[in-house]
CSV table of C-alpha atoms and ligand atoms in Angstrom, one decimal:
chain,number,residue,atom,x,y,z
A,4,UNK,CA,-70.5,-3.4,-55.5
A,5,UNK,CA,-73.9,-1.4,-55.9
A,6,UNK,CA,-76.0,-4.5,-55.7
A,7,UNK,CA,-73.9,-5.1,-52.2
A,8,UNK,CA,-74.2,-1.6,-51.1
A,9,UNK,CA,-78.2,-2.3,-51.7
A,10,UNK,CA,-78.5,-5.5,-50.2
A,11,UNK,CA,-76.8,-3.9,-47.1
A,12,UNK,CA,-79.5,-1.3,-47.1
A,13,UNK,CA,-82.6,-3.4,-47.4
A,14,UNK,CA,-80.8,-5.5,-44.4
A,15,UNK,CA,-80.4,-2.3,-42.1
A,16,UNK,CA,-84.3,-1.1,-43.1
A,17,UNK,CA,-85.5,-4.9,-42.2
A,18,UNK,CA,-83.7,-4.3,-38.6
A,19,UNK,CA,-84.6,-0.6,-37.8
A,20,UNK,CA,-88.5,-0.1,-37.4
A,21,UNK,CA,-87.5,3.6,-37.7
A,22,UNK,CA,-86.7,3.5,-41.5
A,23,UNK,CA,-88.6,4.3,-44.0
A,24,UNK,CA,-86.8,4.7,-47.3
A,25,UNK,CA,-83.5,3.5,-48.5
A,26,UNK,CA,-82.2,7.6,-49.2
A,27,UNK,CA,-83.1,8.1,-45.5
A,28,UNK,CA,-80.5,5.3,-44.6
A,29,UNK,CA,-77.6,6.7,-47.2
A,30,UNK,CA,-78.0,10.2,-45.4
A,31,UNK,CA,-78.9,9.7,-42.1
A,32,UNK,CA,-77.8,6.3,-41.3
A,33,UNK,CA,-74.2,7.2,-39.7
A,34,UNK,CA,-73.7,3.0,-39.4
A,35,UNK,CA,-74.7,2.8,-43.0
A,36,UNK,CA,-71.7,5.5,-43.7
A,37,UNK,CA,-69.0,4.2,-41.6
A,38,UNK,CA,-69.3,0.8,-43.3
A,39,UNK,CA,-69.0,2.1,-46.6
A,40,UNK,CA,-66.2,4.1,-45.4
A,41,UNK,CA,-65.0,0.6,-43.3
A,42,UNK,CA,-65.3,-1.3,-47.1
A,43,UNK,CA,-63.1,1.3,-48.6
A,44,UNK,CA,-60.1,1.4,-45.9
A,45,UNK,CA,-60.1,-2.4,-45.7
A,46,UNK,CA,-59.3,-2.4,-49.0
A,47,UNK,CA,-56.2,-0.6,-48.5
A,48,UNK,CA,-55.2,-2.4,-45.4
A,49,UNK,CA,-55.3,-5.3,-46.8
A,50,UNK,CA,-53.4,-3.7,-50.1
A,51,UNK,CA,-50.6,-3.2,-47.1
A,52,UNK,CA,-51.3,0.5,-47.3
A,53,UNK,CA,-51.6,0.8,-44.0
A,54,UNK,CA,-51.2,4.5,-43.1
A,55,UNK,CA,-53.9,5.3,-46.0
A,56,UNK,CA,-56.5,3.1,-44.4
A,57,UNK,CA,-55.8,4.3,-40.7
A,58,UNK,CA,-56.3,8.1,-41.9
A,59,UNK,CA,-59.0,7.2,-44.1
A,60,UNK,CA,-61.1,5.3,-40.8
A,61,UNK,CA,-60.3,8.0,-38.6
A,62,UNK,CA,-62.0,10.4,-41.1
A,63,UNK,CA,-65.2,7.7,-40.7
A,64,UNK,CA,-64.7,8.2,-36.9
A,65,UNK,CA,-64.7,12.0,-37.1
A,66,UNK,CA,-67.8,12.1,-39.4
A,67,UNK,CA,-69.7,9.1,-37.7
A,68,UNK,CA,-68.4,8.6,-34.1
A,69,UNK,CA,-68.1,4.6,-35.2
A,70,UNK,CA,-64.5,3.8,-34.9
A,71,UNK,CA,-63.5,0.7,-37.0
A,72,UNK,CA,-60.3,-0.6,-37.5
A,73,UNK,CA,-59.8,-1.1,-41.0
A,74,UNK,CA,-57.8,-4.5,-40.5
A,75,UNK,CA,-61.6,-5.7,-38.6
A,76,UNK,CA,-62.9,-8.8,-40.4
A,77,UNK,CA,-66.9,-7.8,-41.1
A,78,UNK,CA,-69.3,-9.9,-42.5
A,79,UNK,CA,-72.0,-9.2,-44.8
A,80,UNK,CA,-75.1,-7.5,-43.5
A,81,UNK,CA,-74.0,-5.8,-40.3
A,82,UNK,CA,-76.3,-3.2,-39.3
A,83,UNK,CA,-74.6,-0.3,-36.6
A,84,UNK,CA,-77.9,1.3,-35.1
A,85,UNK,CA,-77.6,4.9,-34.2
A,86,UNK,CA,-73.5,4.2,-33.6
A,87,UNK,CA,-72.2,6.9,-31.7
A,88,UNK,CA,-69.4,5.3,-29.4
A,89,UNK,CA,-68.5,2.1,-31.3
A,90,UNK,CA,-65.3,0.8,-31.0
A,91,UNK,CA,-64.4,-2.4,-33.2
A,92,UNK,CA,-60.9,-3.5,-32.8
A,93,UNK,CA,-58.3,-4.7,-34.9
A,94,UNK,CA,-58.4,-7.8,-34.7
A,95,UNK,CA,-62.3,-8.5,-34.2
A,96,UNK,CA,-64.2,-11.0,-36.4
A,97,UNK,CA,-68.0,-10.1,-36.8
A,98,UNK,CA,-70.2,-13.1,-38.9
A,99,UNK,CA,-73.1,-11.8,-41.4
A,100,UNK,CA,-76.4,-10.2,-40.6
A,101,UNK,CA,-74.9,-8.8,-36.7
A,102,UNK,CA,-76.5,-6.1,-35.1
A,103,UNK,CA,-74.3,-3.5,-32.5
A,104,UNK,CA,-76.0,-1.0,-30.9
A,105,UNK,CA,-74.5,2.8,-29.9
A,106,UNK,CA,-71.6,2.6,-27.6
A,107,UNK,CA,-71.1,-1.0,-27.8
A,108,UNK,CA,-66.7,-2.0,-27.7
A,109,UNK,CA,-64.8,-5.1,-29.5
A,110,UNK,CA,-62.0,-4.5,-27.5
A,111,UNK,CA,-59.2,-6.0,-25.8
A,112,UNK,CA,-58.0,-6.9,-22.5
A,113,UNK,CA,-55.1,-5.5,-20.5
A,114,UNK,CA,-52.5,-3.7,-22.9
A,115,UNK,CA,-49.3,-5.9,-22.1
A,116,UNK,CA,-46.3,-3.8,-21.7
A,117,UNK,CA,-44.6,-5.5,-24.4
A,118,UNK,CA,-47.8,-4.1,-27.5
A,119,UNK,CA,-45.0,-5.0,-30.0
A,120,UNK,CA,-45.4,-9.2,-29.1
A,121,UNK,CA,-49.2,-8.6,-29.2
A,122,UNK,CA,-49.4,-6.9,-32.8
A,123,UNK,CA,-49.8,-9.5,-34.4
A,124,UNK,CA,-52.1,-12.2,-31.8
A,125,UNK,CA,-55.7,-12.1,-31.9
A,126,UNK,CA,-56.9,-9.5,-28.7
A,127,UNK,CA,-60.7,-8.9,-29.9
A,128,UNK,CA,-63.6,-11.0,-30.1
A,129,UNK,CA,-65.3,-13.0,-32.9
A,130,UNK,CA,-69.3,-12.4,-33.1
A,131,UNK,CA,-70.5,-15.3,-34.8
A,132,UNK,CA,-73.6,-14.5,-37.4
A,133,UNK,CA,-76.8,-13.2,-36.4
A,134,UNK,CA,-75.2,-11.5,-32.9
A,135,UNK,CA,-77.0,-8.9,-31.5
A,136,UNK,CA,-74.8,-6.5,-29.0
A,137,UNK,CA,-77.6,-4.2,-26.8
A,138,UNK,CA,-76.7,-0.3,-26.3
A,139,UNK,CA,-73.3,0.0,-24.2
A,140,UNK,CA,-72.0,-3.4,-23.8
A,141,UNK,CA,-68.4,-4.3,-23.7
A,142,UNK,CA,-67.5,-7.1,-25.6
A,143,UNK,CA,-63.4,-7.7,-24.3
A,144,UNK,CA,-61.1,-10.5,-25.6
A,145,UNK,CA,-60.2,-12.8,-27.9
A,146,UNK,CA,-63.0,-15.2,-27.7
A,147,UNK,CA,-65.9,-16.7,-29.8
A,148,UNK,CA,-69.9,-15.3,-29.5
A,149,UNK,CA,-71.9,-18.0,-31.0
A,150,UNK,CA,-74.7,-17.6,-33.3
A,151,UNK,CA,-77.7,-15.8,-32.5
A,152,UNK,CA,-76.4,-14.7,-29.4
A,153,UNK,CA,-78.2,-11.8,-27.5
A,154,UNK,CA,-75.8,-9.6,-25.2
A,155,UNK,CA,-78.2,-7.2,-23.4
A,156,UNK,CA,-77.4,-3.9,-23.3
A,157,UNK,CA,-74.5,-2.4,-20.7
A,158,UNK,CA,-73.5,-6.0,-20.2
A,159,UNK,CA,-69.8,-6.6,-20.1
A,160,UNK,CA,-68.4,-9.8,-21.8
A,161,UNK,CA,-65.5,-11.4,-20.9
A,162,UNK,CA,-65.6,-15.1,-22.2
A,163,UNK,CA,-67.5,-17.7,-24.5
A,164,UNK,CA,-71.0,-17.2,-25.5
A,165,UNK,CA,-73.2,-20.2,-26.2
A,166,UNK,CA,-75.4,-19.6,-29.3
A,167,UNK,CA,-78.2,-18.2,-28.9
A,168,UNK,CA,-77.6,-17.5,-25.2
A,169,UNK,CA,-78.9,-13.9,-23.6
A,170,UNK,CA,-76.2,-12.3,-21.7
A,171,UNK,CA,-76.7,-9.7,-19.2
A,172,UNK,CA,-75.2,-8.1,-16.1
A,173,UNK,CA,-71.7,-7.4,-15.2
A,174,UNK,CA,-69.8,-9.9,-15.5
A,175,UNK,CA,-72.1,-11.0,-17.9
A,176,UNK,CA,-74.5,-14.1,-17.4
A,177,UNK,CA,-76.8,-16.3,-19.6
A,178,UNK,CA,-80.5,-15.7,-18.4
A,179,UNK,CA,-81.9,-18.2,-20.7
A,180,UNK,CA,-84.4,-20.8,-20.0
A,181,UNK,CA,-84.7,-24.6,-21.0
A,182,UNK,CA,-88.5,-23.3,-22.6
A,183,UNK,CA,-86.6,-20.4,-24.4
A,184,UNK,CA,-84.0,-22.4,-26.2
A,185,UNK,CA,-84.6,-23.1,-29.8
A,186,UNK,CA,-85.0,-27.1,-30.1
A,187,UNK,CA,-83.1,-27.7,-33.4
A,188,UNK,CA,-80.3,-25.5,-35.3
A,189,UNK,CA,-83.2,-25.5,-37.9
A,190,UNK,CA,-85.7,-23.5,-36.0
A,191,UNK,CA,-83.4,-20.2,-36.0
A,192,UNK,CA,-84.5,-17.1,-34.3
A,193,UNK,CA,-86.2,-14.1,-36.5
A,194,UNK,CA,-84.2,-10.9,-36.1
A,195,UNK,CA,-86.2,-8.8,-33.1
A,196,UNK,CA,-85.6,-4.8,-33.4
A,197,UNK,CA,-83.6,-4.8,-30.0
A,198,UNK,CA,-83.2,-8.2,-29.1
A,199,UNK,CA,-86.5,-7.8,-27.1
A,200,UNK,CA,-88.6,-11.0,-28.4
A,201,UNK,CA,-92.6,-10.6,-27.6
A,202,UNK,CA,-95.2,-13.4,-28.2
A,203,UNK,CA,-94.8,-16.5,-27.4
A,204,UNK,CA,-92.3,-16.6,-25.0
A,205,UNK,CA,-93.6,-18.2,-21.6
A,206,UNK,CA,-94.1,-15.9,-19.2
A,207,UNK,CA,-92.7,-17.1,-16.1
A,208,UNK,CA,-95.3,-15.8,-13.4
A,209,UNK,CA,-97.8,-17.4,-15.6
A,210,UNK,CA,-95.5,-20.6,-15.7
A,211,UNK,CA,-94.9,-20.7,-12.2
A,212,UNK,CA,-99.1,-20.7,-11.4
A,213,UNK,CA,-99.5,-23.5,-14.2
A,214,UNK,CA,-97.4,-25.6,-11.7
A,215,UNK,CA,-99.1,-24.4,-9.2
A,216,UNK,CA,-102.6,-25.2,-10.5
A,217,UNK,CA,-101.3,-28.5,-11.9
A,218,UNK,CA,-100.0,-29.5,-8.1
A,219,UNK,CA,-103.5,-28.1,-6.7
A,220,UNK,CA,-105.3,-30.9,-8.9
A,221,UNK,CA,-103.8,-33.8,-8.1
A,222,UNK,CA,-103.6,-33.2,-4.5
A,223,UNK,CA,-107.4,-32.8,-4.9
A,224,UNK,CA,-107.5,-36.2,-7.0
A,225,UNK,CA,-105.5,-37.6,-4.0
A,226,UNK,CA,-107.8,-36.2,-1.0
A,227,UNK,CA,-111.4,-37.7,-3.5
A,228,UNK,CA,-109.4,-41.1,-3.4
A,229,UNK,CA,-108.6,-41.5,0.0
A,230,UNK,CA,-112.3,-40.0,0.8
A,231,UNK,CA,-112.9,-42.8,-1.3
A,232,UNK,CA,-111.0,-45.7,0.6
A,233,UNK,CA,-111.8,-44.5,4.2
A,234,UNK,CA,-115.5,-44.8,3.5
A,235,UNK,CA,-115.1,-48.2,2.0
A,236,UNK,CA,-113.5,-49.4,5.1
A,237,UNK,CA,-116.3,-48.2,6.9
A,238,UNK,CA,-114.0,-45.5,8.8
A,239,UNK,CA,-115.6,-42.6,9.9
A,240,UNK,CA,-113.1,-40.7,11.0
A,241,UNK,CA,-113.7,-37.7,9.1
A,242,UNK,CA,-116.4,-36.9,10.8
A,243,UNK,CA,-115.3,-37.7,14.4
A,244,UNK,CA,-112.6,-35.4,13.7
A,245,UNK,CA,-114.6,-32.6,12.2
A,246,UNK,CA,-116.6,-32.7,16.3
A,247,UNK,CA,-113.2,-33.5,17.9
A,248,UNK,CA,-111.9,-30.4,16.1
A,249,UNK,CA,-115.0,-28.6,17.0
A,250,UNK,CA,-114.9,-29.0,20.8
A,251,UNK,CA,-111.2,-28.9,20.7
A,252,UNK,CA,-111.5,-25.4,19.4
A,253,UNK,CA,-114.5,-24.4,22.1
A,254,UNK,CA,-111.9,-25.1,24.4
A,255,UNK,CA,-109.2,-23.6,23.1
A,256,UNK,CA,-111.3,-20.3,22.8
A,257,UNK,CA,-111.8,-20.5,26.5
A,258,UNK,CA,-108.5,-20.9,27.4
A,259,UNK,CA,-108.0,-17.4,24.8
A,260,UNK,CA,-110.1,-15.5,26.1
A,261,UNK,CA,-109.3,-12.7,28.3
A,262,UNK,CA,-105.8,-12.8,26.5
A,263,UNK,CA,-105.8,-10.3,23.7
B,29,COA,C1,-81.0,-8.6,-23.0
B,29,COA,C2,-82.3,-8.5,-23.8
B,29,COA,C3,-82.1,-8.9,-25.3
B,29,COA,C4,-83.3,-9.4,-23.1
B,29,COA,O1,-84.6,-9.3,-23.7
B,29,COA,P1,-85.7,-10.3,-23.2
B,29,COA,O2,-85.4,-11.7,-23.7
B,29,COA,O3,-87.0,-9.7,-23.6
B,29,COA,O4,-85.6,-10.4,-21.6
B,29,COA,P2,-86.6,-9.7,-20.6
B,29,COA,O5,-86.8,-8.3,-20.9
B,29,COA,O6,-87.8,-10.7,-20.4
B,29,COA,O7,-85.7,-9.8,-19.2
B,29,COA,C5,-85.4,-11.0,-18.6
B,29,COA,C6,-84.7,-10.6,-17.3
B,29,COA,O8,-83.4,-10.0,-17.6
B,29,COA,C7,-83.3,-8.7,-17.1
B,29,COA,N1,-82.7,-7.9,-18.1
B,29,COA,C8,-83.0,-7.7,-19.4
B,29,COA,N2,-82.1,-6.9,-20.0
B,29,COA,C9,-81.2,-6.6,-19.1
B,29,COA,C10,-80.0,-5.8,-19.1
B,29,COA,N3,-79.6,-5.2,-20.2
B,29,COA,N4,-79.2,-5.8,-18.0
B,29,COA,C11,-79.6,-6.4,-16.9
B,29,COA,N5,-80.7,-7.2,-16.8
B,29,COA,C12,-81.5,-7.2,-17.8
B,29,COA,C13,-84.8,-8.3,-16.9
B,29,COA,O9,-84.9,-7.3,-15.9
B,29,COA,C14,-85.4,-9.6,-16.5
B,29,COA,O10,-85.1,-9.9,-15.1
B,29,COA,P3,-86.2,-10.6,-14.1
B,29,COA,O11,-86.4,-11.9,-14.8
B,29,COA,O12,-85.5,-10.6,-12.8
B,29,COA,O13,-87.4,-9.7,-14.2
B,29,COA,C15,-82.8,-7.0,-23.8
B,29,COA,O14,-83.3,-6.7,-22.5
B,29,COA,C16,-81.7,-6.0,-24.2
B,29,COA,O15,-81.0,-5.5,-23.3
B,29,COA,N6,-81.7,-5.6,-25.5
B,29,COA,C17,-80.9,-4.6,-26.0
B,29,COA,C18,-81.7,-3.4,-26.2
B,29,COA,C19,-80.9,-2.2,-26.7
B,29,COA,O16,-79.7,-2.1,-26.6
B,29,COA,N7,-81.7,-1.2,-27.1
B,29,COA,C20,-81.1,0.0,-27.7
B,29,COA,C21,-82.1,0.5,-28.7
B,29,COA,S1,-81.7,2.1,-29.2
């Protein structure tokens, strides 16, 4: 239990840059409290002492502002930064090592009028390990956010999430790119303190003039070798047109002037 409790802790001062010592995260770390308060009532839920573990989470609420349902499935490792305003449903699923942001919702869809039918179907989504859920984002239904996923923050989230895929926007949409993408399974993504990679991640301004350099070049290659072939076949057009161009524009100065 202790060696659990500490493991979470060393995971939530790996994530937060802000931490500095584990008794900072017992006493200040409202996340840190909620889960411990999340471990406790899930143990009654799932004991079938179901009003016990429904008092006990809204205590956590009331002390935390992190509202947790204590029949929520949680994984080891998740780390609730700041919390204020999380909602995790019911029937939500979250993998090991997530990360949720304040005011982030595992929610459901559309109440149906008939909540008795519903009780006891899936309504909240699974977050699939390594997640990370930016400030404010709504995360709404009963479907699956693969690994390493990125949802930026105020998105809202309404279906399937590819691993590793950065949501953002309303509705939410991936804004990955091929270059961004890790090749293999193997080559997983290090945990970045607000989803907000630096480094080597191609910039695309700079990727954009690389193409446009690389084009320059071998149009250049292209205007050397036919430079090249018109000279070997004695044409001298090059410089006929350079004079034709001259006296062309003599001309056409005449015919401006007096215009503008
Ligand atoms: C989504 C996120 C992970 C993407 O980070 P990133 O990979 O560094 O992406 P970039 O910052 O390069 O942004 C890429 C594009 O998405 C846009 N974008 C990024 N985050 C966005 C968001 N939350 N909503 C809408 N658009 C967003 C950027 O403006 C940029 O658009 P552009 O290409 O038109 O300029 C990050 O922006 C985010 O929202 N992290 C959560 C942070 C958080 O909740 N912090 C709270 C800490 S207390």
């Amino acid at each position: 239990m202790f060696k659990s409790l500490r493991a979470e802790i060393d995971g939530m001062m790996a994530r937060d840059p802000a931490a500095r010592s584990r008794l900072e995260v017992v006493l200040c770390y409202p996340g840190f409290q909620a889960l411990v308060i999340y471990r406790a009532a899930n143990w009654l839920w799932r004991r079938d002492v179901r009003l016990p573990a429904r008092f006990l989470s809204h205590i956590g609420r009331v002390l935390t502002g992190i509202e947790i349902h204590p029949g929520a499935t949680i994984g080891r490792n998740l780390f609730i930064d700041h919390g204020m305003g999380v909602v995790i449903g019911e029937t939500s699923e979250i993998g090991d090592d997530v990360t949720l942001y304040h005011g982030v919702t595992l929610g459901g869809v559309s109440p149906s009028e008939n909540s008795e039918s519903q009780r006891n179907t899936k309504r909240h989504p699974t977050l699939e390990r390594g997640v990370i859920v930016g400030s404010g984002a709504q995360v709404l239904g009963p479907f699956t956010v693969g690994e390493c996923a990125r949802i930026g923050a105020n998105a809202v989230v309404a279906k399937d999430v590819p691993a590793r895929a950065t949501m953002v926007g309303i509705p939410a949409k991936s804004i990955n790119t091929a270059q961004q993408q890790p090749r293999r399974a193997a080559e997983e993504p290090p945990f970045i303190a607000y989803g907000t990679p630096t480094g080597d991640i191609p910039d695309p301004v700079a990727r954009a003039l690389d193409g446009l350099l690389d084009e320059v070049h071998q149009l250049r290659a292209r205007v050397n070798e036919l430079e090249t072939q018109a000279q070997d076949s004695g044409v001298d057009g090059v410089e006929d047109g350079e004079q034709r161009g001259e006296s062309e524009s003599a001309d056409g100065h005449e015919h401006l002037r007096g215009k503008c």
